[in-house]
Short mmCIF file of C-alpha atoms and ligand atoms in Angstrom, two decimals:
data_model
loop_
_atom_site.label_atom_id
_atom_site.label_comp_id
_atom_site.label_asym_id
_atom_site.label_seq_id
_atom_site.Cartn_x
_atom_site.Cartn_y
_atom_site.Cartn_z
CA MET E 1198 30.06 -29.22 -3.57
CA ARG E 1199 28.03 -29.10 -0.32
CA THR E 1200 30.15 -28.64 2.78
CA GLY E 1201 27.42 -28.67 5.44
CA GLN E 1202 28.31 -25.12 6.44
CA ALA E 1203 25.57 -22.56 7.01
CA LEU E 1204 25.09 -19.99 4.26
CA PRO E 1205 26.78 -16.69 5.12
CA LEU E 1206 23.49 -14.81 5.39
CA ARG E 1207 23.67 -11.36 6.94
CA ASP E 1208 23.39 -11.62 10.75
CA ASP E 1209 20.38 -9.32 10.84
CA LEU E 1210 18.50 -11.58 8.41
CA ALA E 1211 19.33 -14.88 10.11
CA GLY E 1212 16.22 -16.72 11.28
CA ARG E 1213 13.90 -14.47 9.26
CA ARG E 1214 11.19 -16.03 7.12
CA ALA E 1215 9.83 -14.83 3.78
CA TYR E 1216 6.93 -12.43 4.35
CA GLY E 1217 3.55 -12.93 2.79
CA ALA E 1218 -0.12 -13.45 3.58
CA PRO E 1219 -1.11 -17.11 4.01
CA MET E 1220 -2.75 -18.14 0.74
CA PRO E 1221 -4.85 -21.27 1.39
CA ASP E 1222 -7.33 -22.11 -1.36
CA ALA E 1223 -10.72 -20.52 -0.81
CA PRO E 1224 -13.56 -19.63 -3.17
CA VAL E 1225 -13.98 -16.18 -1.58
CA ARG E 1226 -10.66 -14.37 -1.21
CA LEU E 1227 -10.83 -11.19 0.85
CA ASN E 1228 -7.33 -11.19 2.35
CA VAL E 1229 -4.96 -8.89 0.45
CA ASN E 1230 -7.02 -5.78 -0.32
CA GLU E 1231 -7.24 -6.47 -4.04
CA ASN E 1232 -9.91 -4.88 -6.19
CA PRO E 1233 -12.37 -7.74 -6.86
CA TYR E 1234 -13.41 -6.46 -10.29
CA SER E 1235 -11.42 -7.95 -13.16
CA PRO E 1236 -10.81 -5.90 -16.32
CA SER E 1237 -13.74 -5.66 -18.74
CA PRO E 1238 -13.37 -7.65 -21.99
CA ALA E 1239 -12.79 -4.35 -23.84
CA LEU E 1240 -10.00 -3.33 -21.44
CA ALA E 1241 -8.47 -6.81 -21.52
CA ARG E 1242 -8.40 -6.53 -25.33
CA ALA E 1243 -6.79 -3.08 -25.16
CA VAL E 1244 -4.12 -4.49 -22.80
CA ALA E 1245 -3.52 -7.43 -25.15
CA ASP E 1246 -3.18 -5.04 -28.12
CA ALA E 1247 -0.68 -2.88 -26.24
CA VAL E 1248 1.35 -5.95 -25.28
CA ALA E 1249 1.26 -7.17 -28.89
CA ALA E 1250 2.53 -3.78 -30.06
CA VAL E 1251 5.49 -3.96 -27.64
CA ALA E 1252 6.17 -7.64 -28.34
CA GLY E 1253 8.02 -6.88 -31.56
CA THR E 1254 10.53 -4.65 -29.74
CA LEU E 1255 11.33 -6.90 -26.79
CA ASN E 1256 14.88 -7.40 -28.08
CA ARG E 1257 15.50 -3.83 -26.86
CA TYR E 1258 15.67 -2.64 -23.27
CA PRO E 1259 12.72 -0.54 -22.14
CA ASP E 1260 12.80 3.22 -21.57
CA ARG E 1261 14.74 3.17 -18.29
CA ASP E 1262 13.19 6.48 -17.25
CA ALA E 1263 9.62 5.43 -18.15
CA ALA E 1264 9.08 8.94 -19.51
CA ALA E 1265 5.71 8.44 -21.23
CA LEU E 1266 4.26 6.57 -18.27
CA ARG E 1267 5.45 9.28 -15.86
CA ASP E 1268 3.79 11.92 -18.06
CA ASP E 1269 0.54 9.95 -17.87
CA LEU E 1270 0.82 9.45 -14.10
CA ALA E 1271 1.50 13.17 -13.59
CA ALA E 1272 -1.59 14.01 -15.65
CA TYR E 1273 -3.65 11.57 -13.59
CA LEU E 1274 -2.44 13.06 -10.29
CA GLY E 1275 -3.07 16.66 -11.38
CA HIS E 1276 -1.91 19.33 -8.88
CA GLY E 1277 0.23 20.80 -11.68
CA LEU E 1278 2.67 17.88 -11.42
CA THR E 1279 4.99 17.06 -14.31
CA ARG E 1280 7.32 14.22 -15.24
CA PRO E 1281 10.37 15.38 -13.18
CA GLN E 1282 8.23 15.13 -10.01
CA VAL E 1283 6.91 11.63 -10.67
CA TRP E 1284 8.65 8.25 -10.53
CA ALA E 1285 7.36 4.73 -11.20
CA ALA E 1286 8.45 1.23 -10.20
CA ASN E 1287 7.27 -2.36 -9.80
CA GLY E 1288 4.60 -1.75 -7.19
CA SER E 1289 4.73 0.81 -4.42
CA ASN E 1290 6.77 -1.69 -2.42
CA GLU E 1291 9.63 -1.14 -4.85
CA ILE E 1292 9.17 2.62 -4.57
CA ILE E 1293 9.45 2.28 -0.77
CA GLN E 1294 12.54 0.12 -1.17
CA GLN E 1295 14.18 2.68 -3.45
CA LEU E 1296 13.31 5.46 -0.98
CA LEU E 1297 14.96 3.56 1.85
CA GLN E 1298 17.98 2.70 -0.31
CA ALA E 1299 18.44 6.38 -1.09
CA PHE E 1300 17.45 8.03 2.20
CA GLY E 1301 17.77 5.22 4.76
CA GLY E 1302 20.40 2.48 5.01
CA PRO E 1303 23.09 1.56 7.53
CA GLY E 1304 23.44 4.11 10.32
CA ARG E 1305 20.09 5.68 9.45
CA THR E 1306 16.67 5.46 11.08
CA ALA E 1307 13.09 5.19 9.84
CA LEU E 1308 10.05 5.71 12.04
CA GLY E 1309 6.41 4.67 11.57
CA PHE E 1310 3.25 4.84 13.67
CA GLU E 1311 1.91 1.35 14.34
CA PRO E 1312 -0.23 -0.57 13.72
CA SER E 1313 0.54 0.13 10.09
CA TYR E 1314 1.69 -1.50 6.89
CA SER E 1315 4.05 -4.27 7.90
CA MET E 1316 6.26 -3.93 4.82
CA HIS E 1317 7.56 -0.56 6.00
CA PRO E 1318 9.63 -2.08 8.84
CA LEU E 1319 10.47 -5.16 6.74
CA ILE E 1320 11.84 -3.11 3.84
CA ALA E 1321 13.65 -0.93 6.38
CA GLN E 1322 15.34 -4.01 7.75
CA ALA E 1323 16.21 -5.37 4.31
CA THR E 1324 17.91 -2.07 3.47
CA GLY E 1325 19.80 -2.00 6.78
CA THR E 1326 17.73 0.91 8.11
CA ARG E 1327 17.01 0.93 11.86
CA TRP E 1328 13.25 0.86 12.48
CA VAL E 1329 11.70 2.85 15.32
CA PRO E 1330 8.06 1.99 16.00
CA ALA E 1331 5.87 4.72 17.47
CA ALA E 1332 2.28 4.18 18.57
CA ARG E 1333 -0.96 5.47 17.10
CA ASP E 1334 -3.60 6.84 19.47
CA ASP E 1335 -6.57 4.85 20.74
CA GLY E 1336 -8.97 4.51 17.82
CA PHE E 1337 -5.90 4.29 15.52
CA GLY E 1338 -5.75 8.04 14.86
CA LEU E 1339 -2.75 10.30 15.29
CA ASP E 1340 -2.67 13.60 17.13
CA PRO E 1341 -0.61 16.20 15.20
CA ASP E 1342 1.19 17.56 18.27
CA ARG E 1343 2.04 14.14 19.62
CA ALA E 1344 3.21 12.91 16.21
CA ALA E 1345 5.38 16.00 15.76
CA ALA E 1346 6.80 15.59 19.28
CA VAL E 1347 7.81 11.95 18.62
CA VAL E 1348 9.44 12.90 15.34
CA GLY E 1349 11.23 15.84 16.97
CA GLU E 1350 12.55 13.56 19.68
CA VAL E 1351 13.69 10.59 17.54
CA ARG E 1352 14.85 12.74 14.58
CA PRO E 1353 14.54 9.89 12.06
CA ASP E 1354 15.97 10.11 8.56
CA VAL E 1355 12.65 8.86 7.14
CA VAL E 1356 9.14 9.08 8.62
CA PHE E 1357 6.32 6.92 7.28
CA LEU E 1358 2.74 8.14 7.52
CA THR E 1359 0.10 5.90 5.98
CA SER E 1360 -3.23 7.40 5.04
CA PRO E 1361 -5.64 5.71 4.75
CA ASN E 1362 -3.73 3.38 7.01
CA ASN E 1363 -3.40 -0.38 6.54
CA PRO E 1364 -4.63 -2.46 8.42
CA THR E 1365 -6.86 -0.01 10.28
CA GLY E 1366 -8.39 1.87 7.31
CA THR E 1367 -8.22 5.17 9.18
CA ALA E 1368 -7.31 8.38 7.31
CA LEU E 1369 -5.06 11.07 8.78
CA PRO E 1370 -6.23 14.68 8.88
CA PRO E 1371 -3.92 16.82 6.68
CA GLY E 1372 -2.83 18.67 9.83
CA VAL E 1373 -0.87 15.58 10.91
CA VAL E 1374 1.20 15.49 7.73
CA GLU E 1375 1.85 19.21 8.01
CA ALA E 1376 2.90 18.97 11.67
CA VAL E 1377 5.23 16.05 10.93
CA CYS E 1378 6.74 17.82 7.91
CA ASP E 1379 7.44 20.85 10.11
CA ALA E 1380 9.10 18.68 12.77
CA ALA E 1381 10.98 16.16 10.60
CA PRO E 1382 14.68 16.64 9.95
CA GLY E 1383 14.57 14.16 7.04
CA MET E 1384 12.18 12.67 4.52
CA VAL E 1385 8.44 12.32 5.15
CA VAL E 1386 6.86 9.52 3.13
CA VAL E 1387 3.07 9.51 3.00
CA ASP E 1388 1.90 6.12 1.78
CA GLU E 1389 -1.42 6.80 0.06
CA ALA E 1390 -1.98 3.35 -1.46
CA TYR E 1391 -5.71 3.62 -0.75
CA ALA E 1392 -6.16 7.38 -1.42
CA GLU E 1393 -8.86 6.97 -4.05
CA PHE E 1394 -11.14 5.22 -1.53
CA ALA E 1395 -10.89 8.03 1.03
CA ARG E 1396 -14.10 9.83 1.99
CA ASP E 1397 -12.34 13.08 1.17
CA PRO E 1398 -9.90 12.27 -1.64
CA GLY E 1399 -9.19 16.01 -1.88
CA ALA E 1400 -7.43 15.79 1.49
CA THR E 1401 -4.38 14.14 -0.12
CA ALA E 1402 -0.89 15.18 0.98
CA LEU E 1403 -0.29 16.15 -2.67
CA ASN E 1404 -1.67 19.55 -1.61
CA LEU E 1405 1.39 20.03 0.60
CA LEU E 1406 4.03 19.17 -2.01
CA PRO E 1407 4.71 22.77 -3.09
CA ARG E 1408 5.57 23.62 0.54
CA TYR E 1409 7.81 20.71 1.51
CA GLU E 1410 10.87 19.66 -0.51
CA ARG E 1411 11.32 16.49 1.58
CA LEU E 1412 7.73 15.25 1.32
CA VAL E 1413 7.02 12.22 -0.86
CA ILE E 1414 3.60 10.76 -1.67
CA VAL E 1415 3.55 7.10 -2.63
CA ARG E 1416 0.66 5.67 -4.65
CA THR E 1417 -0.15 2.38 -6.37
CA MET E 1418 -2.20 1.05 -9.28
CA SER E 1419 -2.80 -2.18 -7.32
CA LYS E 1420 -5.96 -1.07 -5.52
CA ALA E 1421 -8.28 1.53 -7.10
CA PHE E 1422 -6.96 0.76 -10.61
CA ALA E 1423 -7.46 -2.98 -10.11
CA LEU E 1424 -3.99 -3.65 -11.52
CA ALA E 1425 -2.25 -5.60 -8.74
CA GLY E 1426 -1.03 -8.24 -11.18
CA ALA E 1427 0.83 -5.72 -13.34
CA ARG E 1428 2.92 -4.33 -10.41
CA VAL E 1429 2.87 -0.58 -10.83
CA GLY E 1430 3.57 1.87 -8.02
CA TYR E 1431 4.61 5.49 -8.25
CA LEU E 1432 5.47 8.58 -6.26
CA ALA E 1433 5.16 12.31 -6.41
CA GLY E 1434 7.88 14.44 -4.88
CA SER E 1435 10.42 17.08 -5.70
CA PRO E 1436 12.65 16.57 -8.79
CA GLY E 1437 15.57 16.05 -6.38
CA VAL E 1438 13.82 13.03 -4.86
CA VAL E 1439 13.29 11.51 -8.31
CA GLN E 1440 16.95 12.11 -9.20
CA ALA E 1441 18.00 10.42 -5.95
CA LEU E 1442 15.92 7.34 -6.76
CA GLN E 1443 17.45 7.21 -10.22
CA ILE E 1444 20.79 6.65 -8.51
CA VAL E 1445 19.61 3.52 -6.67
CA ARG E 1446 17.15 2.00 -9.12
CA LEU E 1447 18.33 -0.92 -11.19
CA PRO E 1448 18.79 -0.05 -14.85
CA TYR E 1449 15.66 -0.87 -16.88
CA HIS E 1450 13.78 -1.83 -13.71
CA LEU E 1451 10.32 -1.35 -15.23
CA SER E 1452 9.69 -3.67 -18.17
CA ALA E 1453 8.36 -2.41 -21.49
CA LEU E 1454 5.33 -4.67 -20.94
CA THR E 1455 4.61 -3.13 -17.54
CA GLN E 1456 4.94 0.40 -18.86
CA ALA E 1457 2.62 -0.34 -21.79
CA VAL E 1458 -0.01 -2.03 -19.62
CA ALA E 1459 0.02 0.78 -17.05
CA ARG E 1460 -0.49 3.36 -19.79
CA VAL E 1461 -3.49 1.47 -21.14
CA ALA E 1462 -4.97 1.30 -17.63
CA LEU E 1463 -4.48 5.06 -17.23
CA GLU E 1464 -6.22 5.63 -20.57
CA HIS E 1465 -9.15 3.65 -19.14
CA ALA E 1466 -9.02 5.39 -15.74
CA GLY E 1467 -12.69 6.36 -15.92
CA GLU E 1468 -13.85 2.77 -16.28
CA LEU E 1469 -11.44 1.40 -13.70
CA LEU E 1470 -12.04 4.05 -11.08
CA ALA E 1471 -15.80 3.55 -11.38
CA THR E 1472 -15.26 0.55 -9.09
CA VAL E 1473 -14.11 2.91 -6.32
CA ALA E 1474 -17.60 4.31 -5.66
CA VAL E 1475 -19.10 0.81 -5.74
CA LEU E 1476 -16.51 -0.56 -3.30
CA SER E 1477 -16.73 2.47 -1.01
CA ALA E 1478 -20.52 2.07 -0.74
CA GLU E 1479 -20.09 -1.65 -0.08
CA ARG E 1480 -17.51 -0.83 2.61
CA ASP E 1481 -19.88 1.57 4.36
CA ASP E 1482 -22.66 -1.05 4.30
CA LEU E 1483 -20.24 -3.58 5.75
CA VAL E 1484 -19.17 -1.25 8.56
CA GLY E 1485 -22.82 -0.66 9.46
CA TRP E 1486 -23.61 -4.37 9.31
CA LEU E 1487 -20.66 -5.33 11.54
CA ARG E 1488 -21.51 -2.62 14.07
CA GLY E 1489 -25.10 -3.88 14.00
CA ARG E 1490 -23.71 -7.23 15.17
CA GLY E 1491 -22.21 -5.46 18.20
CA LEU E 1492 -18.65 -5.71 16.86
CA ALA E 1493 -15.99 -3.01 17.14
CA VAL E 1494 -15.09 -1.59 13.73
CA ALA E 1495 -12.37 0.92 12.90
CA ASP E 1496 -13.53 3.83 10.72
CA SER E 1497 -12.44 2.92 7.20
CA ASP E 1498 -11.45 5.18 4.32
CA ALA E 1499 -10.02 2.23 2.39
CA ASN E 1500 -11.24 -0.89 0.56
CA PHE E 1501 -11.04 -3.04 3.69
CA VAL E 1502 -12.37 -3.04 7.22
CA LEU E 1503 -10.71 -3.92 10.55
CA PHE E 1504 -13.13 -5.45 13.00
CA GLY E 1505 -13.06 -7.26 16.35
CA ARG E 1506 -12.45 -7.73 19.12
CA PHE E 1507 -12.32 -11.47 19.50
CA THR E 1508 -10.81 -13.36 22.40
CA ASP E 1509 -9.73 -16.02 19.88
CA ARG E 1510 -9.42 -14.28 16.53
CA HIS E 1511 -7.68 -17.26 14.98
CA ALA E 1512 -10.75 -19.40 15.66
CA VAL E 1513 -12.95 -16.83 13.87
CA TRP E 1514 -10.50 -16.64 10.94
CA GLN E 1515 -10.41 -20.44 10.72
CA GLY E 1516 -14.21 -20.70 11.03
CA LEU E 1517 -14.60 -18.35 8.07
CA LEU E 1518 -12.01 -20.25 6.06
CA ASP E 1519 -13.80 -23.52 6.82
CA ARG E 1520 -16.85 -21.87 5.21
CA GLY E 1521 -14.86 -20.88 2.12
CA VAL E 1522 -14.08 -17.26 3.06
CA LEU E 1523 -10.44 -16.20 3.40
CA ILE E 1524 -9.76 -12.98 5.31
CA ARG E 1525 -6.59 -11.73 7.02
CA GLU E 1526 -5.48 -12.38 10.56
CA ILE E 1527 -3.60 -9.15 11.01
CA GLY E 1528 -3.64 -6.03 13.16
CA PRO E 1529 -3.63 -5.64 16.92
CA PRO E 1530 -4.57 -8.72 18.98
CA GLY E 1531 -8.28 -9.51 18.76
CA TRP E 1532 -8.84 -7.80 15.40
CA LEU E 1533 -9.32 -9.20 11.88
CA ARG E 1534 -9.21 -7.48 8.49
CA VAL E 1535 -11.57 -8.17 5.61
CA SER E 1536 -11.16 -6.70 2.11
CA VAL E 1537 -14.27 -5.38 0.39
CA GLY E 1538 -15.35 -7.71 -2.41
CA THR E 1539 -18.25 -7.98 -4.82
CA PRO E 1540 -21.81 -8.02 -3.43
CA ALA E 1541 -21.85 -11.83 -3.80
CA GLU E 1542 -18.55 -12.16 -1.93
CA MET E 1543 -19.76 -9.88 0.85
CA ALA E 1544 -22.96 -11.89 1.16
CA ALA E 1545 -20.84 -15.03 1.55
CA PHE E 1546 -18.72 -13.29 4.19
CA ARG E 1547 -21.76 -12.09 6.14
CA SER E 1548 -23.47 -15.44 6.23
CA ALA E 1549 -20.21 -17.23 7.15
CA LEU E 1550 -19.53 -14.74 9.96
CA ASP E 1551 -23.09 -15.07 11.26
CA GLU E 1552 -22.58 -18.84 11.44
CA VAL E 1553 -19.21 -18.51 13.15
CA LEU E 1554 -20.53 -16.01 15.72
CA ALA E 1555 -23.54 -18.22 16.43
CA ALA E 1556 -21.36 -21.32 16.91
C1 LIG F 2845 -0.25 0.78 2.73
C2 LIG F 2845 0.28 0.00 1.58
N1 LIG F 2845 1.32 0.46 0.89
C3 LIG F 2845 1.83 -0.22 -0.14
C4 LIG F 2845 1.31 -1.42 -0.54
C5 LIG F 2845 1.99 -2.16 -1.65
O1 LIG F 2845 1.28 -2.22 -2.81
P1 LIG F 2845 1.92 -2.55 -4.21
O2 LIG F 2845 3.34 -2.97 -4.01
O3 LIG F 2845 1.05 -3.61 -4.78
O4 LIG F 2845 1.85 -1.25 -4.97
C6 LIG F 2845 0.21 -1.96 0.14
C7 LIG F 2845 -0.35 -3.26 -0.27
O5 LIG F 2845 -1.19 -3.84 0.31
C8 LIG F 2845 -0.31 -1.24 1.24
O6 LIG F 2845 -1.34 -1.71 1.94
#
């Protein structure tokens, strides 16, 4: 029976709205950093076959430790990693949530260098972790000494470093991760959702794992692997980190269907990752084109580009949407973010932006 009383929502959540990018209908969708290339018919068939093979066992719970998938992910990552150092969940957002459930929480603090991925503070809040924002340098980089000094001063339980960073696209030099690991009293989480698009993919923080027990690298299959719809994220860290996450994860969190689909995608890694070179080249063309228009553009090592600065960025965003092109109104004031799409989508974006700038 309804009593007219307010729901007893936690005080710290009162007044909060559900997070998510606006999703108005548009023929060209360049707003959430998806990979624009859908699976080939052969891959779609392989996925369907794998799902059909699992379908007959759906009366049973899945492997709650996703052992086979973790073996495959470890093999993909290389660096001598094995199953005990790899964990998987429903998107890297769930990995981040599990990390904060295990290492953050009430009475604990997480710190990130902004502008950065907005889900880090939101998941911190949802897990009762106090969020401390620190600033990136001009140009959206991060100086190792300054980063280490901030971490040494705040002494957070969890530090987030995002490289390449969202929404700026900028990659961190490995020296920053090293300096922060040396200064941090707690966990250091390097969110490498866009690692495959980096100009120097060899500069991954995975290189530092043997040296730092409290370092965690978070990855996703949503971007380079073009698998956003399947929801697969994963991490590499020490076996102790994986054991800690197994305490907080829900039993059977990763469905048998998800595990099977992710394994098929990993089997077809060559085909899927071929889109990375295409998108990276398209990104570099886009950066050059935008700079040629006299716009400011952040250096991008990702599959998106942050550009500006507009006195009324909303008007530019709306002008593009009116012309059928949806991008993201996000980042520091005056900036907009566009995901890299197919050549046809980028042509539509360019001609729409030319019209908007001329108007
Ligand atoms: C930096 C960063 N981390 C994590 C994610 C989450 O990705 P997913 O949950 O799809 O793995 C995103 C998505 O845009 C992102 O930009």
